[in-house]
């Protein structure tokens, strides 16, 4: 049986953006445009919603140089969404519509660029197409700064966010020590259930600017112990910097964040935030020290000016590999990475993972990579993360400001 499948390709982006998600999209788009088996390349406006709303951009109409600028353009250039499609057995309305659009444009390749929920979406669409007998190859292209996708060594997007966090922590470290009066600084870092990003703050220690304390959501948070840690270090050094994951929680499971009861997003995840301010207030009340709470917020996921070259290259590779393997006959897979770090030598190769295995599993920081006091990470974490942040973005500029892609976004008819 021939593996040849001719037809159009759709790429969609979903979930929270990263500074390199467009490098993956470019990997898909460029490789697909250059492949004779792929008859047209469409970008879905705002992920799966673009498919449902028949709003697809014809990527073949774009200028090649503008497309190349996607390598250094942060956020999701095609537009993202947080839309959970129903279980097809319970409600197949969306799936019938997706099939209708696939048939209209002769789509035989569907690629979704996202995290856990996106892999779940891919998996559901793939199963439905098989059930109705519509031949279509479906691939997940990973992205998430949270680094919590199952199977893969790490996720595209994590390294650049980690580099931004470590850089910012090092800069804050210098700033927090300028006065002869001391200061306690609490830096809030993204990561709901997995502490990969908060752990990345410790990378600042490689250049002598380590935070004193790092708290991850993998272990329960104890407010009294936290205050004792801060007080001890403040008295000892005259300064204290604590990096905290937004998802830290008490032993009973409730988030420390004051915003734990606020609105949730479309997937029912708690919207966190406001933790740095809350902890800063508590520290100020208990110690009387000068305290500053800093929330890195969206900056850590869109800071393309300090993106890791390794991350950009690997993100592009993930997209490129997805197209090449799908054209060769693969489907129902996510492109992931298998890496070695023996003797300080970092090597990364792509590997395909079954979507059904990846969807809705979360990969957390191994407990043995968290110190015994639960207020820092071990050398093993540093050895894991440091190779990933290597290399500079070398991004193009215009008037010394970043020059991002300016796509025409011509709608397909």
Short mmCIF file of C-alpha atoms in Angstrom, two decimals:
data_model
loop_
_atom_site.label_atom_id
_atom_site.label_comp_id
_atom_site.label_asym_id
_atom_site.label_seq_id
_atom_site.Cartn_x
_atom_site.Cartn_y
_atom_site.Cartn_z
CA UNK A 1 0.00 0.00 0.00
CA UNK A 2 1.31 3.42 -0.95
CA UNK A 3 1.82 5.99 1.77
CA UNK A 4 1.18 8.81 -0.65
CA UNK A 5 -1.67 11.02 0.45
CA UNK A 6 -2.20 14.20 -1.52
CA UNK A 7 -4.21 17.03 -0.05
CA UNK A 8 -4.21 20.28 1.88
CA UNK A 9 -2.83 20.91 5.36
CA UNK A 10 -4.23 22.95 8.23
CA UNK A 11 -2.09 24.18 11.12
CA UNK A 12 -3.75 25.64 14.21
CA UNK A 13 -2.33 27.07 17.43
CA UNK A 14 -3.99 26.63 20.78
CA UNK A 15 -3.65 27.47 24.47
CA UNK A 16 -1.24 29.94 26.05
CA UNK A 17 1.41 31.31 23.69
CA UNK A 18 5.20 31.07 24.02
CA UNK A 19 8.02 33.11 22.54
CA UNK A 20 8.83 30.28 20.08
CA UNK A 21 5.45 28.76 19.18
CA UNK A 22 5.67 30.51 15.80
CA UNK A 23 9.02 28.83 15.13
CA UNK A 24 7.14 25.52 15.27
CA UNK A 25 4.39 26.91 13.04
CA UNK A 26 7.07 28.07 10.59
CA UNK A 27 8.61 24.59 10.68
CA UNK A 28 5.23 23.18 9.62
CA UNK A 29 4.36 25.91 7.09
CA UNK A 30 7.74 26.10 5.31
CA UNK A 31 8.17 22.31 5.12
CA UNK A 32 4.57 21.85 3.91
CA UNK A 33 4.79 24.59 1.26
CA UNK A 34 7.92 22.87 -0.08
CA UNK A 35 6.34 19.41 -0.18
CA UNK A 36 4.77 18.24 -3.48
CA UNK A 37 2.23 15.99 -1.71
CA UNK A 38 0.71 18.95 0.12
CA UNK A 39 -1.53 20.90 -2.23
CA UNK A 40 -2.26 23.92 -0.01
CA UNK A 41 -1.28 25.16 3.46
CA UNK A 42 -3.85 26.87 5.66
CA UNK A 43 -3.46 28.53 9.03
CA UNK A 44 -6.53 28.27 11.25
CA UNK A 45 -7.53 31.63 12.77
CA UNK A 46 -7.66 31.12 16.56
CA UNK A 47 -7.04 27.39 16.57
CA UNK A 48 -9.87 24.92 16.15
CA UNK A 49 -12.35 27.82 16.21
CA UNK A 50 -10.95 28.91 12.84
CA UNK A 51 -11.79 25.50 11.43
CA UNK A 52 -15.31 25.54 12.92
CA UNK A 53 -15.89 29.13 11.67
CA UNK A 54 -14.36 28.45 8.23
CA UNK A 55 -11.75 31.14 8.83
CA UNK A 56 -8.52 29.85 7.33
CA UNK A 57 -5.52 31.86 6.13
CA UNK A 58 -3.89 30.84 2.85
CA UNK A 59 -0.23 30.60 3.87
CA UNK A 60 0.83 30.24 0.23
CA UNK A 61 -0.08 33.91 -0.27
CA UNK A 62 2.48 35.08 2.28
CA UNK A 63 5.85 36.59 1.45
CA UNK A 64 8.62 34.06 2.15
CA UNK A 65 10.72 36.61 4.07
CA UNK A 66 7.80 37.55 6.33
CA UNK A 67 7.16 33.88 7.03
CA UNK A 68 10.81 33.44 8.01
CA UNK A 69 10.41 36.23 10.58
CA UNK A 70 8.03 33.89 12.45
CA UNK A 71 11.21 32.31 13.87
CA UNK A 72 11.66 35.34 16.13
CA UNK A 73 8.05 36.49 16.52
CA UNK A 74 6.55 35.72 19.94
CA UNK A 75 3.00 34.67 20.78
CA UNK A 76 0.61 32.79 18.48
CA UNK A 77 0.64 34.64 15.17
CA UNK A 78 -2.29 32.66 13.75
CA UNK A 79 -4.32 33.38 16.87
CA UNK A 80 -5.07 31.01 19.72
CA UNK A 81 -8.10 29.79 21.65
CA UNK A 82 -9.04 27.84 24.74
CA UNK A 83 -11.90 25.82 23.34
CA UNK A 84 -12.60 22.29 24.55
CA UNK A 85 -14.42 20.18 22.00
CA UNK A 86 -16.89 17.69 23.43
CA UNK A 87 -16.37 13.95 23.61
CA UNK A 88 -17.51 12.78 20.14
CA UNK A 89 -19.63 10.01 21.69
CA UNK A 90 -21.53 12.59 23.73
CA UNK A 91 -21.82 15.34 21.10
CA UNK A 92 -20.43 15.10 17.58
CA UNK A 93 -21.68 18.50 16.33
CA UNK A 94 -18.19 20.05 16.18
CA UNK A 95 -16.73 16.95 14.54
CA UNK A 96 -19.33 16.92 11.76
CA UNK A 97 -18.48 20.57 11.11
CA UNK A 98 -14.72 19.85 11.11
CA UNK A 99 -15.28 17.02 8.61
CA UNK A 100 -17.37 19.35 6.43
CA UNK A 101 -14.51 21.92 6.35
CA UNK A 102 -11.90 19.22 5.72
CA UNK A 103 -13.92 18.01 2.73
CA UNK A 104 -14.48 21.55 1.43
CA UNK A 105 -10.72 22.24 1.26
CA UNK A 106 -9.61 18.63 0.69
CA UNK A 107 -7.68 18.69 3.96
CA UNK A 108 -5.71 15.49 4.50
CA UNK A 109 -3.27 16.80 7.10
CA UNK A 110 -4.21 18.47 10.37
CA UNK A 111 -1.57 19.78 12.77
CA UNK A 112 -2.27 21.28 16.17
CA UNK A 113 0.41 23.32 17.91
CA UNK A 114 -0.26 23.35 21.66
CA UNK A 115 -0.09 21.75 25.11
CA UNK A 116 -2.00 19.04 27.01
CA UNK A 117 -5.49 20.17 26.03
CA UNK A 118 -4.44 20.57 22.39
CA UNK A 119 -3.10 17.02 22.26
CA UNK A 120 -6.46 15.88 23.64
CA UNK A 121 -8.21 17.82 20.82
CA UNK A 122 -5.91 16.19 18.23
CA UNK A 123 -6.60 12.76 19.66
CA UNK A 124 -10.40 13.22 19.57
CA UNK A 125 -10.41 14.54 15.98
CA UNK A 126 -8.15 11.72 14.87
CA UNK A 127 -10.39 9.04 16.41
CA UNK A 128 -13.49 10.60 14.85
CA UNK A 129 -11.96 10.77 11.35
CA UNK A 130 -10.98 7.10 11.62
CA UNK A 131 -14.49 6.21 12.78
CA UNK A 132 -16.16 7.92 9.78
CA UNK A 133 -13.52 6.62 7.36
CA UNK A 134 -12.06 9.98 6.29
CA UNK A 135 -8.36 9.60 5.56
CA UNK A 136 -6.50 12.36 7.35
CA UNK A 137 -3.14 12.40 9.11
CA UNK A 138 -3.15 14.20 12.41
CA UNK A 139 -0.09 15.35 14.32
CA UNK A 140 0.46 17.21 17.56
CA UNK A 141 3.25 19.78 17.60
CA UNK A 142 4.09 20.46 21.26
CA UNK A 143 4.37 23.82 22.97
CA UNK A 144 4.12 24.90 26.55
CA UNK A 145 6.25 27.05 28.79
CA UNK A 146 5.00 24.88 31.68
CA UNK A 147 7.12 21.97 30.36
CA UNK A 148 4.52 19.49 31.62
CA UNK A 149 3.83 17.38 28.52
CA UNK A 150 4.22 13.67 29.13
CA UNK A 151 6.91 11.62 27.36
CA UNK A 152 9.07 14.32 25.82
CA UNK A 153 12.33 15.34 27.54
CA UNK A 154 11.16 18.96 27.44
CA UNK A 155 8.68 21.13 25.56
CA UNK A 156 9.35 23.84 22.99
CA UNK A 157 8.79 27.17 24.72
CA UNK A 158 10.01 26.12 28.16
CA UNK A 159 13.67 26.95 27.56
CA UNK A 160 13.05 30.52 26.41
CA UNK A 161 10.71 31.21 29.33
CA UNK A 162 13.29 29.64 31.67
CA UNK A 163 16.00 31.86 30.22
CA UNK A 164 13.81 34.95 30.64
CA UNK A 165 13.07 34.00 34.25
CA UNK A 166 16.72 33.28 35.12
CA UNK A 167 17.84 36.51 33.43
CA UNK A 168 15.17 38.57 35.21
CA UNK A 169 16.02 36.98 38.56
CA UNK A 170 19.71 37.79 38.05
CA UNK A 171 18.85 41.40 37.19
CA UNK A 172 16.49 41.73 40.16
CA UNK A 173 19.20 40.22 42.38
CA UNK A 174 21.52 43.10 41.45
CA UNK A 175 18.82 45.73 41.91
CA UNK A 176 17.64 44.36 45.27
CA UNK A 177 21.06 44.89 46.81
CA UNK A 178 21.81 48.55 46.05
CA UNK A 179 20.75 50.15 49.33
CA UNK A 180 22.32 49.91 52.75
CA UNK A 181 18.87 48.99 54.07
CA UNK A 182 17.79 45.44 53.29
CA UNK A 183 14.87 44.17 51.24
CA UNK A 184 12.85 41.00 50.78
CA UNK A 185 11.77 40.34 47.19
CA UNK A 186 9.12 37.79 46.24
CA UNK A 187 9.04 36.86 42.55
CA UNK A 188 5.94 35.06 41.30
CA UNK A 189 6.49 32.70 38.39
CA UNK A 190 3.97 30.88 36.17
CA UNK A 191 3.26 27.16 36.54
CA UNK A 192 -0.02 25.84 37.86
CA UNK A 193 0.78 22.25 38.87
CA UNK A 194 4.34 21.82 37.62
CA UNK A 195 7.28 23.80 38.98
CA UNK A 196 9.64 23.69 36.00
CA UNK A 197 9.50 27.46 35.50
CA UNK A 198 9.90 28.37 39.16
CA UNK A 199 12.84 25.96 39.31
CA UNK A 200 14.41 27.82 36.39
CA UNK A 201 14.91 30.82 38.69
CA UNK A 202 17.74 28.79 40.26
CA UNK A 203 19.65 28.98 36.96
CA UNK A 204 20.54 32.56 37.96
CA UNK A 205 22.88 30.92 40.47
CA UNK A 206 25.13 29.83 37.59
CA UNK A 207 26.15 33.52 37.30
CA UNK A 208 26.27 34.09 41.04
CA UNK A 209 22.81 35.66 41.38
CA UNK A 210 20.75 32.80 42.80
CA UNK A 211 17.45 33.41 44.58
CA UNK A 212 17.72 32.37 48.23
CA UNK A 213 14.52 30.35 48.20
CA UNK A 214 12.53 28.56 45.48
CA UNK A 215 9.09 27.06 46.07
CA UNK A 216 7.51 24.57 43.66
CA UNK A 217 3.92 23.22 43.59
CA UNK A 218 5.13 19.59 43.61
CA UNK A 219 5.43 19.81 47.40
CA UNK A 220 3.00 21.29 49.95
CA UNK A 221 3.64 24.86 51.06
CA UNK A 222 3.90 25.74 54.73
CA UNK A 223 3.43 29.47 55.45
CA UNK A 224 5.09 29.33 58.89
CA UNK A 225 8.13 27.54 57.48
CA UNK A 226 8.29 30.03 54.58
CA UNK A 227 8.26 32.99 56.99
CA UNK A 228 10.91 31.35 59.14
CA UNK A 229 13.10 30.73 56.05
CA UNK A 230 12.73 34.34 54.90
CA UNK A 231 13.36 35.75 58.37
CA UNK A 232 16.48 33.61 58.87
CA UNK A 233 18.02 34.58 55.52
CA UNK A 234 17.08 38.25 55.91
CA UNK A 235 18.76 38.41 59.34
CA UNK A 236 21.80 36.56 58.02
CA UNK A 237 22.30 38.45 54.72
CA UNK A 238 20.26 41.64 55.05
CA UNK A 239 18.41 40.65 51.87
CA UNK A 240 16.26 37.78 50.68
CA UNK A 241 14.90 36.79 47.27
CA UNK A 242 12.21 34.11 47.08
CA UNK A 243 10.99 32.69 43.76
CA UNK A 244 7.52 31.16 44.08
CA UNK A 245 5.40 29.20 41.65
CA UNK A 246 1.89 30.64 41.19
CA UNK A 247 0.53 27.16 41.89
CA UNK A 248 1.95 26.61 45.37
CA UNK A 249 -0.69 25.13 47.66
CA UNK A 250 -1.26 24.16 51.26
CA UNK A 251 -1.36 20.54 52.45
CA UNK A 252 -5.17 20.56 52.06
CA UNK A 253 -4.79 21.37 48.35
CA UNK A 254 -6.01 24.99 48.40
CA UNK A 255 -3.90 27.49 46.45
CA UNK A 256 -1.96 30.01 48.51
CA UNK A 257 -2.87 32.61 45.90
CA UNK A 258 -5.56 35.00 47.03
CA UNK A 259 -7.17 34.68 43.62
CA UNK A 260 -8.01 31.01 44.09
CA UNK A 261 -11.75 31.69 43.97
CA UNK A 262 -11.66 33.97 40.93
CA UNK A 263 -12.85 33.23 37.40
CA UNK A 264 -11.65 30.14 35.59
CA UNK A 265 -10.75 29.70 31.93
CA UNK A 266 -12.61 27.58 29.37
CA UNK A 267 -11.02 24.35 30.61
CA UNK A 268 -12.04 24.88 34.23
CA UNK A 269 -8.50 25.70 35.38
CA UNK A 270 -8.20 28.14 38.27
CA UNK A 271 -6.92 31.55 37.16
CA UNK A 272 -4.03 32.23 39.47
CA UNK A 273 -2.19 35.45 40.19
CA UNK A 274 -1.73 37.98 42.95
CA UNK A 275 0.43 35.56 44.95
CA UNK A 276 3.55 37.78 45.08
CA UNK A 277 1.53 40.67 46.51
CA UNK A 278 -0.11 38.39 49.08
CA UNK A 279 3.18 36.87 50.27
CA UNK A 280 4.85 40.31 50.29
CA UNK A 281 2.12 41.60 52.61
CA UNK A 282 2.45 38.63 54.96
CA UNK A 283 6.26 39.00 55.10
CA UNK A 284 5.97 42.74 55.73
CA UNK A 285 3.49 42.20 58.59
CA UNK A 286 5.59 39.51 60.25
CA UNK A 287 9.11 40.91 59.77
CA UNK A 288 8.66 44.64 59.28
CA UNK A 289 11.21 44.47 56.45
CA UNK A 290 10.94 46.45 53.23
CA UNK A 291 9.27 44.01 50.83
CA UNK A 292 8.58 43.99 47.12
CA UNK A 293 6.33 41.55 45.27
CA UNK A 294 7.03 41.06 41.57
CA UNK A 295 4.81 39.12 39.18
CA UNK A 296 6.55 38.26 35.91
CA UNK A 297 3.12 37.51 34.42
CA UNK A 298 2.89 37.47 30.60
CA UNK A 299 6.44 38.76 30.17
CA UNK A 300 7.93 35.32 30.83
CA UNK A 301 6.05 33.74 27.92
CA UNK A 302 6.48 36.49 25.31
CA UNK A 303 10.05 37.62 26.06
CA UNK A 304 11.43 36.74 22.63
CA UNK A 305 14.36 39.16 23.01
CA UNK A 306 16.03 36.65 25.35
CA UNK A 307 14.79 33.50 23.61
CA UNK A 308 17.10 30.51 23.62
CA UNK A 309 18.61 29.70 20.20
CA UNK A 310 18.42 26.01 21.17
CA UNK A 311 14.68 26.45 21.81
CA UNK A 312 14.09 28.26 18.50
CA UNK A 313 15.96 25.59 16.52
CA UNK A 314 14.23 22.69 18.29
CA UNK A 315 10.78 24.32 17.93
CA UNK A 316 11.34 24.65 14.18
CA UNK A 317 12.57 21.04 14.08
CA UNK A 318 9.40 19.80 15.82
CA UNK A 319 7.20 21.41 13.15
CA UNK A 320 9.39 20.22 10.29
CA UNK A 321 9.49 16.64 11.64
CA UNK A 322 5.70 16.60 12.05
CA UNK A 323 5.23 17.31 8.33
CA UNK A 324 7.93 14.93 7.12
CA UNK A 325 6.68 12.00 9.22
CA UNK A 326 3.01 12.63 8.38
CA UNK A 327 3.74 12.67 4.65
CA UNK A 328 5.66 9.42 5.18
CA UNK A 329 2.51 7.86 6.63
CA UNK A 330 2.45 8.62 10.38
CA UNK A 331 -0.67 9.83 12.14
CA UNK A 332 -2.04 10.04 15.72
CA UNK A 333 1.34 11.17 17.02
CA UNK A 334 3.00 14.06 18.83
CA UNK A 335 6.57 15.03 18.02
CA UNK A 336 8.69 15.03 21.16
CA UNK A 337 12.34 15.06 22.14
CA UNK A 338 14.73 12.46 23.49
CA UNK A 339 17.90 14.01 24.88
CA UNK A 340 21.19 12.99 26.41
CA UNK A 341 23.44 15.16 28.61
CA UNK A 342 26.33 12.78 29.27
CA UNK A 343 29.60 14.43 30.20
CA UNK A 344 28.12 17.88 29.70
CA UNK A 345 27.44 17.12 26.03
CA UNK A 346 23.84 17.89 25.08
CA UNK A 347 22.22 15.98 22.21
CA UNK A 348 18.58 16.20 21.16
CA UNK A 349 16.66 13.96 18.76
CA UNK A 350 12.99 13.87 17.80
CA UNK A 351 10.73 10.96 18.69
CA UNK A 352 7.06 10.32 17.97
CA UNK A 353 4.72 9.70 20.91
CA UNK A 354 1.17 8.32 20.69
CA UNK A 355 -1.36 11.11 21.18
CA UNK A 356 -3.47 8.91 23.44
CA UNK A 357 -0.51 8.56 25.81
CA UNK A 358 0.31 12.26 25.88
CA UNK A 359 -3.16 13.79 26.15
CA UNK A 360 -4.13 14.99 29.61
CA UNK A 361 -1.11 13.69 31.50
CA UNK A 362 1.07 16.17 33.37
CA UNK A 363 4.80 15.74 33.82
CA UNK A 364 6.04 17.22 37.08
CA UNK A 365 9.47 18.03 38.46
CA UNK A 366 10.90 14.81 39.98
CA UNK A 367 10.75 15.04 43.78
CA UNK A 368 14.42 14.06 44.02
CA UNK A 369 15.24 17.29 42.14
CA UNK A 370 13.73 19.32 45.00
CA UNK A 371 15.91 19.81 48.08
CA UNK A 372 15.12 18.21 51.44
CA UNK A 373 13.96 21.54 52.88
CA UNK A 374 11.47 21.94 49.99
CA UNK A 375 12.74 25.48 49.36
CA UNK A 376 15.08 24.97 46.43
CA UNK A 377 16.16 22.66 43.60
CA UNK A 378 19.15 20.34 43.35
CA UNK A 379 22.07 20.29 40.92
CA UNK A 380 20.21 17.66 38.87
CA UNK A 381 17.61 20.28 37.94
CA UNK A 382 20.35 22.74 36.86
CA UNK A 383 22.09 20.02 34.80
CA UNK A 384 18.77 19.27 33.08
CA UNK A 385 17.76 22.85 32.28
CA UNK A 386 21.04 24.65 31.58
CA UNK A 387 21.74 23.07 28.14
CA UNK A 388 18.25 24.08 26.97
CA UNK A 389 18.77 27.84 27.39
CA UNK A 390 21.97 28.01 25.34
CA UNK A 391 22.47 30.37 22.39
CA UNK A 392 21.08 33.80 21.58
CA UNK A 393 18.03 34.60 19.49
CA UNK A 394 19.93 36.80 16.97
CA UNK A 395 16.63 38.38 16.08
CA UNK A 396 16.24 40.95 13.29
CA UNK A 397 15.54 44.54 14.32
CA UNK A 398 14.17 47.75 12.82
CA UNK A 399 15.25 51.03 14.42
CA UNK A 400 16.77 48.89 17.19
CA UNK A 401 13.34 47.45 17.99
CA UNK A 402 12.32 43.86 17.27
CA UNK A 403 11.05 43.29 13.74
CA UNK A 404 8.24 40.77 13.92
CA UNK A 405 6.46 38.99 11.07
CA UNK A 406 3.71 41.02 9.38
CA UNK A 407 1.48 38.48 7.72
CA UNK A 408 -1.21 39.46 5.21
CA UNK A 409 -3.54 36.74 6.49
CA UNK A 410 -5.44 36.30 3.23
CA UNK A 411 -8.59 34.28 3.91
CA UNK A 412 -8.99 31.05 1.96
CA UNK A 413 -12.05 30.84 -0.25
#
